[in-house]
Structure formats: C-alpha cells, structure tokens
Amino acid sequence: MPSSPLLFFLLFLCFFCTQLSCTETEVQALLAWRSSLKDPGCLTQNWTSNNISTDPCQWRGIKCNETGSIISLSILSCQIDGTLDKFNFSSFPNLTRLEMVGNENLHGGIPKEIGTLHNLQFLDLRFNNLVGEIPVTISNLSNLEDLDLSFNLLTGAIPSAILNMSGLHSLDLGLNNLTGQIPRTIGNMFNLEELSLNGNYINGAIPREIEHLNKLTGLYLYKNELSGQIPLEIGNMTELQIADLSDNKLQGNIPATIAQLPNLSELDLENNQLNGTVPPYLGNNSNLEWIMLSNNDFIGTFPPLLCRSGKLKYLWATKNSFNSLLPITLKNCSSLIELDLSDNNIRADVSQTFGEHPNLSIINLSENRFYGRLPSNWVKNIMILSLQDNRLRGDIPKELANSTSLVILNLSNNNFSSLPLIQAPTLQSLHVSNNKLTGEFPLLQQNWTNLVTLDIGKNNFYGEMPSWIGSSFPVLKILRLGSNMFEGYIPPKLSMLNNLRLLDFSNNNLKGPIPHVLSHMHSMVVKTITNDSYIDLYFNSTVYEESIDFMWKGVEATYQETIALLTGIDLSCNAFSGEIPEDLMKLQGLISLNLSRNQLSGMIPHNIGNLTSLEVLDLSMNLLSGTIPPSILNLTGLDALNLSHNKLTGQIPSGPQLQTFNLSAFSYNDGLCGFPLPNNCLTHNNSIVPLLRNEARHKKLEVIWIICSVILGYVTGFWAYFGALYWKISLRFVVFHFTDKMQDKMMKWCGRYLH
C-alpha cells in the first residue's frame, strides 16, 4: 500500500491532469464557436489557435478560477456576427457567469443546451437580435440568480417552469415579442427582488399570486396588453418600492391597499382605463416621490395627503376628469420638481392652491378652470410654465418676465390684461395669444438670441411693427401677430429671419405692397423633411409639447406633433395692394399660402407652379385679373384652393388635381369658364363677341333715336304751332299737310339709317 505522501501526489497529479484536459476542452470549444461566426468582431485579436499554448485566461472577456478553468465569459458590444448554434455549452462545467450583451448581429435562437450550465449564476443575453421561444431548459439552471433576456426578438409565452425558479433574484424579459398570460406559478419565486416583463404583448389579468413575492422591490409590467383590475393583493407586497403598470388596458379603481405600501416611492399607472376616485390615503407613507396617473378617467379630488412625506417630486395627472384640488394638497409641497395637471376640469384659485416651491421647474396646468391672479413667489427656478386655456386674470408678474431660468412660457387663452417688459434671457418660446393685452408692440428685449416662438395673436396690440423685429431674433421659427390692430407696412428687415417657418400677420390693418424681400427667408425656400422639435431644450420633458394655432383650409387648427412639418404664410384680411411678387414663388418649402381678403391686383404669378410643396392656396377676395397660369398644374399636392371673388378670365387649366375642386374655388370670376364652372368655354368664347357687338349696336341706336326725336320734335312743333297761330285759315291745311310729309320723310330716313 503506498505511503500517504505518495497517495497525495498521485491524487494531485490526477486532479491536475483532469483540469488540464478540461481547460483544453474549453479552449477548443471557444475556438470552434469563433470559427463558426461570420464575423468574430473584437474576438479576432486574441481568440486564435496561435495562442492555444498561452493561458486562455488572458483572452478578451474570459476569467478563470485558480485551476485555470473558465468561470466567466463576457462578450460586450463586440460586433460579432453569427449564432449560438455551435456554442458547446456542455464544455464549460464551471461557468458561473455568461454575458453576451450589445451584439446586434448575434441572431438565431437560444439553444436548449444552455440548460447544461449547472453552475451558472448569472445569464445576460440582452441587447441582441435573438429570436424564437425561451427554452424551457433554462429552468434546469438551479443555481441561477439573475436572468436577463431583454431587448431581443423572443416570441411565444413565458414558460411556467421558469417562474418556478425560486432561487432567482432578478428576472428581466422586457422588450421582446412575448405573448400569452403571466403564469400563476409566478408566486413561487419567493426570492425575486425585481421583475421586468415590460414592452411585450402579454395579456390577461395580473395574477393574484403575485402577493407571494414578499421580497420584490421593483415591478415593471408597463407597455403590455394587461387587462382586468389591479389585484387587491398588491398591498401585501410590503417591500415594493417601484410599481410601473403603465401603458396597459387595466380597468376599475386603484385598490385602496396600494396606499398601505410603506416603502412605495414610485407609482406609475399612466395610459390605462382606470377610473373612479384615487384612494384618499395615497401618499400616507413616508417615501412616495413619483405619482403618474395621466391618461385615465379618474374623477373627484386629488388625495390631500399626496405630499405628506415631504418627498413628492413628480406628479403627472394630465388627461383625466379631476375637478378639485384642495390647498392643503400642494401648497406646502416644497419638494416638487415637475407638476402636470393639464387637461382636467380642476376649478381652484391658483394663488391659494400653490405656495413657495423652490425646486419646481415644470408646471403645466393648461386646459382647466384655474382662476385668480398669478402669484409671484413660485417661479424662482421655473423652466416651463404652461397655463393656457384657463380663467386667469390680472397682470403677468414682473418676477416671471425677468426669470433667468425660464425656457417656455405659455399663457394663451386667459384674461391677462398687462404684459411687462420681457427680459428672460433663456426664453425660447413665448405664447400670450388670445388674452386682453393691449398697447404698442410688446416690450421685448432686443437681440433675443434664443427666441424660437413668438405668439402674441388675438389681442389688442396696435401701432406699427418695429424695424428691429427682423434683426433681433436670429433663430425665430414662429412669428404669429395675427388678429390684432397693427398698421403700416411690413418691415423690410423681416427678411433677415432666415429660420422662420411660420408667419402669421392676418386680420390686422397692414397696407402697402407685399415686400419682395420675403423671398429671402431661407427656411421657407428649403423643403421640410424632418419632424424635429422646434424647441431645443437641454432637458427631456414629457409634460409639455410645443403647439401653435394656424389657419388651415379655412379653419383654425392646433398643431403639436406635426408642428415642425408646417411651413406657411398668412397675410389675409389686411389692406395689402399691388401685385403678388414673383420672387415669392421661390419659397418652395411653403405648404400654406393665404393672401385672401386684400386689395391685390395684377395677374397670378406665372411661376406659381414652383411652389411644389403647396397644399393650401387661398387668393380669394382680391382684384386679381388675367388667366390662371398653366403652371398651377404642377401643384400636385394641392389639397385646398380658393381663387373666388376676383376678376380672373379665360379657361380654367385642365388637370387631375384641379379637377378635384368644386366650383366654389373659382366662383365670382365672371370671365372664367370650364370645369367645374357650368359655362362651357367653347360656347362661352363664341358667344362673347356677338354679345359685345349687340351691346354696342344698342347703345348706338339709342343715340340715333334721341337725335331723330329731337329734330322731328323741333320741326313738327315749330310748324304746327306757329303756322296754326299766325297764318291764315286757308293756309292751315297746306301747313299741316307739309308738316305731315316732313314727319314721314324723317321717319323714313331714320329707319333706313338704323337698319
């Protein structure tokens, strides 16, 4: 029997040889898989057979244990192109960590052999293009703690067996194409701390068994097709900190038990079909920071304890039917950063409802029934303030106008009466339209290099436009001054607004010719092919989107999502005179051109067909004459046309696009003919000359009859009267006989001339 030292040596030698053989097997498996790839990407550098004699533990992405066996394989954003089909999982018995992340060309399915990695604790295959179903064999990985298959193209239902893996701490299957329902076996995952199934097509109800996930801190089920009610049992998940159930089809009320969660910090229920009142004790815990309730059908009053914790930072509840907001709810909520209560039916005094909010940067209260005067002590660090469509009145606070952080100010559709000098240096968007503001051109800081939108329409401003308006706003894209009482001429320097995309001077008292220099506005020359945001904010806001009202096809419409695609000029309802400048036809990016209700004369520019992007053209109610240019047929995208109430003549050009308009587009132009007007051009043209000749002949006849009547009357009257009066009776017969003969001769002469 060998001695103990010899036995130990033999055992060590056997173990060493086994590990050496194991290492060689792992290396051969890695090289075989690498050779199967179309493009090995970053693995080209040192995953080669030339390095087989070297230590593979030094290869990229590989870590080994003390015996040299691979325990971790991480291939991150390596740009490899291929599949996992040739990856021999069984060759890595000691592998505890497998990461293949961010390889967009890693495709194909997940092989079922992955279930042979019995020691695997961490599996991360996110951000690839893996397809097919999730293999059930993953449930054989009894030591697995973290499983992440998110951001792929996986399909099918979630295998029930996977939700039996009680050792999992984190499960992320988000952003795939998974279908079916959440298996009820989810209640067996006792140690689960994070569950992410978001961004799939999972349907059905949230199973009540979810209450058994007592250690769960994060629940992410958003952007699915879940329906039914939120289970009451959610209130038993006492460790829950984040619950995101947004963008589903959930119905019913918010369970009152959700207000019992002591550690809840974020609750997102946006974009569902939830209704009823919000539990009055929501916010009664000490950690609530985020509440997202937008796009549901909640009613009643906001819970008065929402900010009891003093930690509430974000409250979004737009597009509901809330009707009341008690002063106790937010007045002392100094922790608030973003507040969006827009598009509800809230009636409250804004000065009593809010207090000092030193951290508040975004406020959107638009489309409600807030009333009263704006307080001046709640806008210290404000960046976005949108209060449009309310019942606010009084003066706009000077503190707001002088804010050094303000980027967007929207006060449209209220009853404000006074606008102070605006000196906010960071302001990009100013909307004060449809108020009761008056005075000369608003007091705006000159050389305002950040201003993108200036909307002061529908007020009572008067006077002339300042000459500096074109040189002071170099990045201005929207200029809306319509429906005021401005007068005088358009300043020539307006052409310096090279970024201008929308110009609205309608319904004023402007006069003079339309300046040729308007054709120099570069952004209207270029066709629009982008839908980028008008406002270049340096932060990502989801509670405000720039919008503008603009006349479209005779109806005022509000543009929001497509605002960047809108390029137009509206000079209607003024007193502009002279001809339409031909240079204006250089603005090939124009989508809408409205010059109606002015005193424009001359002909429609022959090159109007250059405006190939035009969808709306209104030249009605002017003094335009001549024919409709044939080039108008080039406007193949024209959707609305109005040339009525002018002095146009000739045949309407015949083309597919013009054939779609009814006669109202051309009516009240006496000289026009052709479809869709009832008068045929052939008949119209052949009959017009005889009609004119008859009209002239009748006028000539009237003159001759007058002359003949005067002469005949004179002769007859003279001889009849004086002959009868002074001559002898014996001669009366002769006189009257002579008079009758003279009358007959005059009648015959006039008759011969007239015929």
Tab-separated table of C-alpha atoms in Angstrom, residues 603-604 625-633 641 643 647-655 658-659 666 669-677 679-686 688:
chain	number	residue	atom	x	y	z
A	603	MET	CA	-52.049	88.637	-62.530
A	604	ILE	CA	-51.331	85.480	-60.596
A	625	SER	CA	-57.104	89.642	-63.204
A	626	GLY	CA	-55.890	87.732	-66.232
A	627	THR	CA	-55.831	83.987	-66.682
A	628	ILE	CA	-54.932	81.221	-64.265
A	629	PRO	CA	-51.320	80.245	-65.086
A	630	PRO	CA	-50.962	76.748	-66.572
A	631	SER	CA	-48.059	76.108	-64.178
A	632	ILE	CA	-50.603	75.735	-61.378
A	633	LEU	CA	-50.987	72.167	-62.636
A	641	LEU	CA	-57.693	76.040	-53.388
A	643	LEU	CA	-59.460	81.785	-56.255
A	647	LYS	CA	-61.565	89.302	-61.924
A	648	LEU	CA	-59.951	86.270	-63.490
A	649	THR	CA	-60.724	85.359	-67.098
A	650	GLY	CA	-60.167	82.569	-69.581
A	651	GLN	CA	-60.276	78.828	-69.313
A	652	ILE	CA	-59.504	77.033	-66.048
A	653	PRO	CA	-56.439	74.826	-66.708
A	654	SER	CA	-57.441	71.196	-67.052
A	655	GLY	CA	-55.503	68.740	-64.908
A	658	LEU	CA	-57.747	70.955	-60.354
A	659	GLN	CA	-60.490	68.520	-61.376
A	666	PHE	CA	-63.454	79.596	-58.903
A	669	ASN	CA	-64.903	85.428	-61.612
A	670	ASP	CA	-67.197	86.481	-64.486
A	671	GLY	CA	-64.600	85.835	-67.167
A	672	LEU	CA	-63.700	82.275	-66.126
A	673	CYS	CA	-65.020	79.220	-67.910
A	674	GLY	CA	-64.501	75.481	-67.966
A	675	PHE	CA	-64.864	72.697	-65.432
A	676	PRO	CA	-66.078	72.858	-62.700
A	677	LEU	CA	-67.978	76.020	-63.712
A	679	ASN	CA	-70.369	77.500	-68.634
A	680	ASN	CA	-68.554	75.686	-71.439
A	681	CYS	CA	-65.527	77.560	-72.755
A	682	LEU	CA	-66.384	76.924	-76.450
A	683	THR	CA	-69.893	78.344	-76.097
A	684	HIS	CA	-68.588	80.993	-73.791
A	685	ASN	CA	-65.921	82.211	-76.222
A	686	ASN	CA	-68.152	82.061	-79.346
A	688	ILE	CA	-68.980	86.696	-76.081
